[in-house]
mmCIF file of C-alpha atoms in Angstrom:
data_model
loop_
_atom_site.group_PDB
_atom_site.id
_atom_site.type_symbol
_atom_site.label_atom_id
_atom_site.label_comp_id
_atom_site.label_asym_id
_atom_site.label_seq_id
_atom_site.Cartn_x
_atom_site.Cartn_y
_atom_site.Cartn_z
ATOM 1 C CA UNK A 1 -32.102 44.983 87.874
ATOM 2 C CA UNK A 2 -30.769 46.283 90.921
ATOM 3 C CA UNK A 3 -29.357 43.562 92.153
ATOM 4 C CA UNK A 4 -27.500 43.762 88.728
ATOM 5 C CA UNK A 5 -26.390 46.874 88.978
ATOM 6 C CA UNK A 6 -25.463 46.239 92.848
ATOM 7 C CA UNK A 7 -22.984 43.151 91.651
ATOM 8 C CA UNK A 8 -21.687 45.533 89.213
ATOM 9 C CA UNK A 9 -20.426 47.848 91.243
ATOM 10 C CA UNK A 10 -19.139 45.334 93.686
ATOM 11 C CA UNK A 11 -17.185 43.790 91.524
ATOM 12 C CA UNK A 12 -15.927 47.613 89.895
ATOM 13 C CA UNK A 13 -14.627 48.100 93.644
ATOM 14 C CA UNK A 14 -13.140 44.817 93.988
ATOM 15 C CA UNK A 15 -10.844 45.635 90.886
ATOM 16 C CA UNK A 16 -9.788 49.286 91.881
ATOM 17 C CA UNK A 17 -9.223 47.432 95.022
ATOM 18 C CA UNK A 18 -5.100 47.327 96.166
ATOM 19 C CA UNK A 19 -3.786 43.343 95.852
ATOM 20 C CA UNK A 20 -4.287 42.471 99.656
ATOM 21 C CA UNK A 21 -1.637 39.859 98.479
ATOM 22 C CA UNK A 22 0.920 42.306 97.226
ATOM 23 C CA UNK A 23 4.550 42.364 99.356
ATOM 24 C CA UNK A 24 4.496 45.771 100.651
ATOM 25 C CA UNK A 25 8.806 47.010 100.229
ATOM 26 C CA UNK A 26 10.267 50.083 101.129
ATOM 27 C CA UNK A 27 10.925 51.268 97.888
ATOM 28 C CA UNK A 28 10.152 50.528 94.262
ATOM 29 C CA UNK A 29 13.192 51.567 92.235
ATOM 30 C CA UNK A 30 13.150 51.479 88.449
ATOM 31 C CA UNK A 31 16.919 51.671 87.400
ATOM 32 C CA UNK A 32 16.773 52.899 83.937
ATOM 33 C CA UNK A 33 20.652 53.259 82.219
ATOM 34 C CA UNK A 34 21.184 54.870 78.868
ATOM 35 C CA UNK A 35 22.713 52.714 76.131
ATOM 36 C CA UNK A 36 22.375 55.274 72.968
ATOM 37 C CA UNK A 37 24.706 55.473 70.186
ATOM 38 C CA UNK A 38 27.305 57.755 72.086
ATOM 39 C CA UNK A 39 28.015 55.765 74.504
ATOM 40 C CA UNK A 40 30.863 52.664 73.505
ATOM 41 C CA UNK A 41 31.195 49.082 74.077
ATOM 42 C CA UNK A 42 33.780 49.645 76.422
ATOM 43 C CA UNK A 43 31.788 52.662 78.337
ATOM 44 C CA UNK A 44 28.758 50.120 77.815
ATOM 45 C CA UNK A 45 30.589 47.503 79.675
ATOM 46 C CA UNK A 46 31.833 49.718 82.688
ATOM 47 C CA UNK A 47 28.312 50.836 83.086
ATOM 48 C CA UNK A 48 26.557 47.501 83.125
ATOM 49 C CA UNK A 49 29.072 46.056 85.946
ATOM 50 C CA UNK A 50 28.870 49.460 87.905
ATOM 51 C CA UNK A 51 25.396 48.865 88.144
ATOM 52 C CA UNK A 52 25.742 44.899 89.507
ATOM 53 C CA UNK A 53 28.850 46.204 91.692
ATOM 54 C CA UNK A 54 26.685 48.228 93.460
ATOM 55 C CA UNK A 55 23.614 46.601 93.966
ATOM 56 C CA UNK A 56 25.994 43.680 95.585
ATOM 57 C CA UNK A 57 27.775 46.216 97.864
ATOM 58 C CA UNK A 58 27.474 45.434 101.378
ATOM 59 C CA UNK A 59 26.981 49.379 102.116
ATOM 60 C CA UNK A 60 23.859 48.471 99.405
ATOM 61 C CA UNK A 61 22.511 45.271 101.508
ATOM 62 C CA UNK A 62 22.985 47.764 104.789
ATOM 63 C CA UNK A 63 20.785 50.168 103.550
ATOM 64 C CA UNK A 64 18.241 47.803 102.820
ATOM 65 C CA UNK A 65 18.360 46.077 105.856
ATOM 66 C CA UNK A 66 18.153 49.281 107.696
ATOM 67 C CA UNK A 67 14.184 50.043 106.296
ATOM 68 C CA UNK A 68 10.783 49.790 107.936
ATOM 69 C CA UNK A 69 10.417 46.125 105.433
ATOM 70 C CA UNK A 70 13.900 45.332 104.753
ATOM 71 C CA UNK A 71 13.430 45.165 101.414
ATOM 72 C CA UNK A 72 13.097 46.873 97.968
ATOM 73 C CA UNK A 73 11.774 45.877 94.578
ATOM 74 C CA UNK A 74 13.989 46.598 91.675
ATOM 75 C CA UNK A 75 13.750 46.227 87.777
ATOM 76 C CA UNK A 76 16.451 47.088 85.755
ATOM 77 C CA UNK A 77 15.436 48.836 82.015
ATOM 78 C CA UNK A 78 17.775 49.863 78.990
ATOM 79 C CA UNK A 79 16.520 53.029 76.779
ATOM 80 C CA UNK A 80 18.033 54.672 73.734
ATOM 81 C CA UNK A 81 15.990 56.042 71.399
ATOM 82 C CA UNK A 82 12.112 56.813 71.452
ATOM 83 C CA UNK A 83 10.601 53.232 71.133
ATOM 84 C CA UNK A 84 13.811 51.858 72.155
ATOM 85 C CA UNK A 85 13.202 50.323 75.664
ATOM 86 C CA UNK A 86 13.545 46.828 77.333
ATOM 87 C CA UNK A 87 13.332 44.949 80.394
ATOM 88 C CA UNK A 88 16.437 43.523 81.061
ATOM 89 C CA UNK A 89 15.994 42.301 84.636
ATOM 90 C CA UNK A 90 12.429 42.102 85.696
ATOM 91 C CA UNK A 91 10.781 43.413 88.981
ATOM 92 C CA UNK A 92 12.724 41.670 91.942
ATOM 93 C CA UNK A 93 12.502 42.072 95.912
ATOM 94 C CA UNK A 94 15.847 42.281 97.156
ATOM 95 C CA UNK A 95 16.246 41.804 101.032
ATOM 96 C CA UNK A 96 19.629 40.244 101.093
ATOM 97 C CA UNK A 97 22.643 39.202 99.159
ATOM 98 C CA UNK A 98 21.136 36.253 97.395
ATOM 99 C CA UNK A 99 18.448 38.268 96.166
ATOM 100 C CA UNK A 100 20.921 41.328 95.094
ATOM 101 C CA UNK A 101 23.411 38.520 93.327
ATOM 102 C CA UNK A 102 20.763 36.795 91.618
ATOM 103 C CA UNK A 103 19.857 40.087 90.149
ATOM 104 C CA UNK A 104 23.128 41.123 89.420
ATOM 105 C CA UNK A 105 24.233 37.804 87.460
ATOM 106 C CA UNK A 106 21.153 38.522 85.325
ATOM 107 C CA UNK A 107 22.174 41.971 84.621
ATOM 108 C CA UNK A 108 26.012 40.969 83.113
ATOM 109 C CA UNK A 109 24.666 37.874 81.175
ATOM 110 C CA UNK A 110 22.297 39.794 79.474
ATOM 111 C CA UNK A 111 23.492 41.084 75.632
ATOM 112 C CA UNK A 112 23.169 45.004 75.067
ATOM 113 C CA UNK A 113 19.439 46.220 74.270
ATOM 114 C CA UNK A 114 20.179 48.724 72.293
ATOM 115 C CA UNK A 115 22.578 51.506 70.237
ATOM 116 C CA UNK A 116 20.263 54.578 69.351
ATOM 117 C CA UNK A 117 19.096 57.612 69.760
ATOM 118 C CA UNK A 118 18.446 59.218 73.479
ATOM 119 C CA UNK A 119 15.120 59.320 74.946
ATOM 120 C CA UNK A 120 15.000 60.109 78.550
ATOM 121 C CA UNK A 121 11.491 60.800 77.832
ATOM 122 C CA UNK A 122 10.878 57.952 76.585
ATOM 123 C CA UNK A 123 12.714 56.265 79.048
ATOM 124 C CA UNK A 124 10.501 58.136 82.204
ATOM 125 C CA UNK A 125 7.322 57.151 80.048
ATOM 126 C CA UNK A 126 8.327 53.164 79.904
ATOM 127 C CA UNK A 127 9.566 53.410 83.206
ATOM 128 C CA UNK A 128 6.071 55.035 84.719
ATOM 129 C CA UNK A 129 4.516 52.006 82.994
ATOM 130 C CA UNK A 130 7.267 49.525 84.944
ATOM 131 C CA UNK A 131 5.998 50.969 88.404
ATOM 132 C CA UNK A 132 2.230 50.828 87.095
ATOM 133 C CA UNK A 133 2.971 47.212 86.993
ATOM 134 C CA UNK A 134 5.108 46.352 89.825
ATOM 135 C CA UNK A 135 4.360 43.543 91.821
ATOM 136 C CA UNK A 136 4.877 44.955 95.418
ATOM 137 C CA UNK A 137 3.590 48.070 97.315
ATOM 138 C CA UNK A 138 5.448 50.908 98.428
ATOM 139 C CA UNK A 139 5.206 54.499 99.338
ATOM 140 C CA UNK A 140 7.946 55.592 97.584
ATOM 141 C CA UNK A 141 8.975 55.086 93.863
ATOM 142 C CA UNK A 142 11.688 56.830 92.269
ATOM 143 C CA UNK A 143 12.939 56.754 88.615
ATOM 144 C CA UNK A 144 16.746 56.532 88.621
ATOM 145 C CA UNK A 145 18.244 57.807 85.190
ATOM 146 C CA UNK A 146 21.499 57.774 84.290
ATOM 147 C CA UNK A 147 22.881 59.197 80.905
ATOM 148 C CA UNK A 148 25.481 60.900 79.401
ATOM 149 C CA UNK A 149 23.582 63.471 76.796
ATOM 150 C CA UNK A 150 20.490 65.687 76.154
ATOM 151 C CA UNK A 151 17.540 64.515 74.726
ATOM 152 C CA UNK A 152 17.316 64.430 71.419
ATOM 153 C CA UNK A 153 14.698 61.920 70.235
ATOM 154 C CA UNK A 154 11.094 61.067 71.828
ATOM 155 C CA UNK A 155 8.337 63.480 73.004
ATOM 156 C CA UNK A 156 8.601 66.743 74.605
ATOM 157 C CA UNK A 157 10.954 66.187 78.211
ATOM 158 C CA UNK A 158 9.132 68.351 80.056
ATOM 159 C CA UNK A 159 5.156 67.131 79.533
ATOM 160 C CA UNK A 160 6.958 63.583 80.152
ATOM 161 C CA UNK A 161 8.699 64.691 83.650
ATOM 162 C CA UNK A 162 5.875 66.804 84.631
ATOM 163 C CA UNK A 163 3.266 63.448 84.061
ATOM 164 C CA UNK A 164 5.683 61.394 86.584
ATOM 165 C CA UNK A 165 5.957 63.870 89.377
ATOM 166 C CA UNK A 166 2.393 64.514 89.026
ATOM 167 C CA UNK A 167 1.592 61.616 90.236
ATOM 168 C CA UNK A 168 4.422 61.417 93.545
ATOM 169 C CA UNK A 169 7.561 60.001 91.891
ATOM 170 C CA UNK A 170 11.061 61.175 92.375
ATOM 171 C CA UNK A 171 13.192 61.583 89.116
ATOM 172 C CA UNK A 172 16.719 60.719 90.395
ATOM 173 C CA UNK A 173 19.254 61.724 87.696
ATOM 174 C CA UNK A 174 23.383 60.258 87.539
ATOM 175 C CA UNK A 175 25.155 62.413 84.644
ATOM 176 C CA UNK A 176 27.885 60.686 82.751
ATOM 177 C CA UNK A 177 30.239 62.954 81.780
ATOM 178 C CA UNK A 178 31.601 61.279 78.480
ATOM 179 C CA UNK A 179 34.425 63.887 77.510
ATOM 180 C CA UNK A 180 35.816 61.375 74.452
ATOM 181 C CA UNK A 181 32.057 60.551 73.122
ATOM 182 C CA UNK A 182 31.774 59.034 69.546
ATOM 183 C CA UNK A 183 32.592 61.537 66.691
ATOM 184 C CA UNK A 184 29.623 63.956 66.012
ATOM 185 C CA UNK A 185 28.439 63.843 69.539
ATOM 186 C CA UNK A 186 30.430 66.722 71.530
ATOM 187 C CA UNK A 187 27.202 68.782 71.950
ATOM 188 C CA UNK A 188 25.234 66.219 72.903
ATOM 189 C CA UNK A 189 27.137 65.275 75.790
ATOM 190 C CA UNK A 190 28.414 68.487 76.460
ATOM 191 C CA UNK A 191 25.502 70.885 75.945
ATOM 192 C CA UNK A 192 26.319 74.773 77.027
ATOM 193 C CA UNK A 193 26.817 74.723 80.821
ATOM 194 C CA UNK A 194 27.382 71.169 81.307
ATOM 195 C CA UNK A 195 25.880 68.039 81.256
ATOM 196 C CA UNK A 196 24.791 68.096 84.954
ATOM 197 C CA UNK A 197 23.013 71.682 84.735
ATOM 198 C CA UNK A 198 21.279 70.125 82.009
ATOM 199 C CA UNK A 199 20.100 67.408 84.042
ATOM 200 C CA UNK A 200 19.326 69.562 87.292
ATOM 201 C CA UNK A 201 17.038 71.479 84.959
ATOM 202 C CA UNK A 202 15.246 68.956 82.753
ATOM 203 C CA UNK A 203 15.759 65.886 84.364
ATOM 204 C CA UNK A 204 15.508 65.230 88.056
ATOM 205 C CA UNK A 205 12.440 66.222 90.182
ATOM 206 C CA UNK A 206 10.413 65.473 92.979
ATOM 207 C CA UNK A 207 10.481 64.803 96.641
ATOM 208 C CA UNK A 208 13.824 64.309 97.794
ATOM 209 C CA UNK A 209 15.382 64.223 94.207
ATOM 210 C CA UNK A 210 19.103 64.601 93.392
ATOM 211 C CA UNK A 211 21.423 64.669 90.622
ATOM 212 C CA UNK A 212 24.966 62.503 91.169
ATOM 213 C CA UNK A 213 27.678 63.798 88.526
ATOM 214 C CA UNK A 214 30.083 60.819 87.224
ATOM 215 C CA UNK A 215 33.551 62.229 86.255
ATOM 216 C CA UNK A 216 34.231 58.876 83.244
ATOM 217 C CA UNK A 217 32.466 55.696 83.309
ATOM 218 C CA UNK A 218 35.586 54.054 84.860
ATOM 219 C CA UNK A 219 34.236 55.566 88.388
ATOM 220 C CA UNK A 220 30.568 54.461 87.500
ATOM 221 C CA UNK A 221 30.191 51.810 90.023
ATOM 222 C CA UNK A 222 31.278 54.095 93.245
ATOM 223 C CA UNK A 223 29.427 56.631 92.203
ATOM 224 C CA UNK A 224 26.144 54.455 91.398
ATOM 225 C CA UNK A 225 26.674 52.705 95.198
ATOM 226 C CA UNK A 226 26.388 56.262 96.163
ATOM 227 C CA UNK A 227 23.373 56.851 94.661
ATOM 228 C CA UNK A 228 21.885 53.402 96.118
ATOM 229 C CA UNK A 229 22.351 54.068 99.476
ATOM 230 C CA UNK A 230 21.380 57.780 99.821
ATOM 231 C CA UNK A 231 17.976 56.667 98.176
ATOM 232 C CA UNK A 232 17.310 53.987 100.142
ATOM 233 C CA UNK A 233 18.701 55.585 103.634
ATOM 234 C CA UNK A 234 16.383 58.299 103.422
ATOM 235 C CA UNK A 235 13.284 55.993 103.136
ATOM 236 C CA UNK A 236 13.057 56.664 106.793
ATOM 237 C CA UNK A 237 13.527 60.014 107.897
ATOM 238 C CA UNK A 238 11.914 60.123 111.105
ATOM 239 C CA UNK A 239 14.153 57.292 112.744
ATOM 240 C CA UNK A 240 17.485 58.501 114.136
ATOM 241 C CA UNK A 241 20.415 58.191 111.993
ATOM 242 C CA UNK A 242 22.911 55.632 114.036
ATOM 243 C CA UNK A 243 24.533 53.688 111.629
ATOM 244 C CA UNK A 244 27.608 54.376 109.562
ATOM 245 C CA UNK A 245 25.399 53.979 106.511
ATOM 246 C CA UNK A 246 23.031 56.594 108.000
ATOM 247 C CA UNK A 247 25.998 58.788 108.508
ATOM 248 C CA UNK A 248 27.347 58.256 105.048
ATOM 249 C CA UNK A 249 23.941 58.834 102.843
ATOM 250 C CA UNK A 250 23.689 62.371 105.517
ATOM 251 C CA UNK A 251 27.397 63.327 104.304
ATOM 252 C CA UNK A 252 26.678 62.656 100.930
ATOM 253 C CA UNK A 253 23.299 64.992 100.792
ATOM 254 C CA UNK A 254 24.870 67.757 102.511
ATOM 255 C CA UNK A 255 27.526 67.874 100.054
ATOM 256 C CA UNK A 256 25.052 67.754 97.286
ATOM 257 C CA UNK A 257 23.473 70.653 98.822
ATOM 258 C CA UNK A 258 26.669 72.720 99.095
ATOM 259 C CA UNK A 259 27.532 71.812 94.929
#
C-alpha cells in the first residue's frame, strides 16, 4: 500500500513537473487582431499585412536578436465575437528572418476567420488558453490586442482581464481608430472619450503594459513594428541600452508616458 501510494505521488510530481525539454524564449507573445463585423475587407486586408510587415522588419529581427535567448515564440489568433476565435498561425520560435518569413507567409495565405461580433473578452480568455499551451518557456507573456471598438459581445471584460493579470500577464492594447466604420457602428468605434481611453481603461494591464493608438488602418503596419520592438526591447531591462533599437523602444515609451 505504501509503496502504492509512494508511486502515486511520484508520478503526480512528475506531471506538475516543467518540460525539462521545453525551449526556454524570451517572450511568449500571443498576437490576437480583431476581425468583427465593423471592420472591412479592405481595413481587413491592411491589417493582416501590417501584422506580417512587421514581424519581417529588420528593427523586429534586431530586437529579437538583442534578448537573453534570441528568440520569441509567437502564435497569431483572430477573434470576433464570443465563441468566435481561431488559430491562424500556430505557436512558432522566431530567432531570425526565416523563422519571421515563414510565419508571415502563413499569416497572408490564410482566408479571414471571421466577421462578428467583438469579444476582447473572449479573445483574452482563448488567448490565456494559447499561452497555457505554448510549447516554450518564458518569463514573460503578454497578450497583444488590437481592435477598433468596445466590447459588446462575450462575458464581463473586467472578470476576464482581471483572471489574466492575476496570473503575471501583460495586456498590451493597439486601438484602431476606424472613423468611416460600417453603417450602425459609430458608437462602437467611437465610444464617449475615444476609442483609446476606452482601451487604457478596460483593456490593457499589467507589468509594463501600454496602449499604441493607430490613426486608419493604412498606418497599421508602422505602428504594429512599433509595438514589436518596444515589447521585446524591454525584455531586458537591466542591460544597458546601446543599440539604436534600444534607443528607439526608450523614445517610444517616454512619449507614451508624456500622451
Amino acid at each position: 500500500m505504501k509503496t502504492g501510494v509512494a508511486a502515486a505521488a511520484l508520478l503526480a510530481l512528475i506531471a506538475l513537473a516543467p518540460d525539462a525539454g521545453a525551449e526556454t524564449v524570451d517572450l511568449l507573445l500571443v498576437l490576437a487582431a480583431d476581425v468583427s463585423r465593423s471592420i472591412d475587407d479592405g481595413e481587413f486586408g491592411l491589417q493582416r499585412k501590417g501584422y506580417a510587415a512587421a514581424l519581417t522588419d529588420p528593427r523586429v529581427l534586431a530586437a529579437i536578436h538583442g534578448g537573453a535567448h534570441q528568440a520569441i515564440a509567437v502564435v497569431f489568433v483572430e477573434w470576433a465575437g464570443a465563441g468566435e476565435e481561431k488559430i491562424v498561425v500556430d505557436w512558432t520560435v522566431i530567432r531570425d528572418a526565416e523563422g519571421a518569413e515563414t510565419a508571415a507567409a502563413a499569416m497572408l495565405s490564410a482566408p479571414r476567420s471571421f466577421v462578428g461580433r467583438t469579444s476582447i473578452s473572449g479573445a483574452i480568455d482563448f488567448a490565456m488558453e494559447r499561452l497555457a499551451a505554448a510549447p516554450a518557456a518564458a518569463d514573460r507573456r503578454i497578450i497583444d490586442i488590437s481592435g477598433d471598438g468596445t466590447n459588446n459581445s462575450g462575458r464581463d471584460l473586467a472578470q476576464a482581464r482581471g483572471e489574466a493579470l492575476a496570473q503575471g500577464v501583460t495586456i498590451n492594447g493597439l486601438a484602431i481608430i476606424n472613423d468611416r466604420p460600417n453603417p450602425g457602428y459609430a458608437f462602437h468605434t467611437q465610444p464617449p472619450g475615444g476609442l483609446p481611453q476606452w482601451y487604457r481603461q478596460n483593456v490593457v494591464g499589467g507589468p509594463g503594459a501600454f496602449l499604441l493608438v493607430v490613426e486608419d488602418f493604412s498606418s497599421f503596419a508602422d505602428a504594429m513594428t512599433n509595438k514589436l520592438v518596444s515589447e521585446i526591447a524591454a525584455l531586458s531591462p537591466a542591460q544597458p541600452c546601446i543599440s539604436q533599437r534600444c534607443a528607439a523602444a526608450s523614445s517610444l515609451r517616454l512619449a507614451k508616458r508624456k500622451s
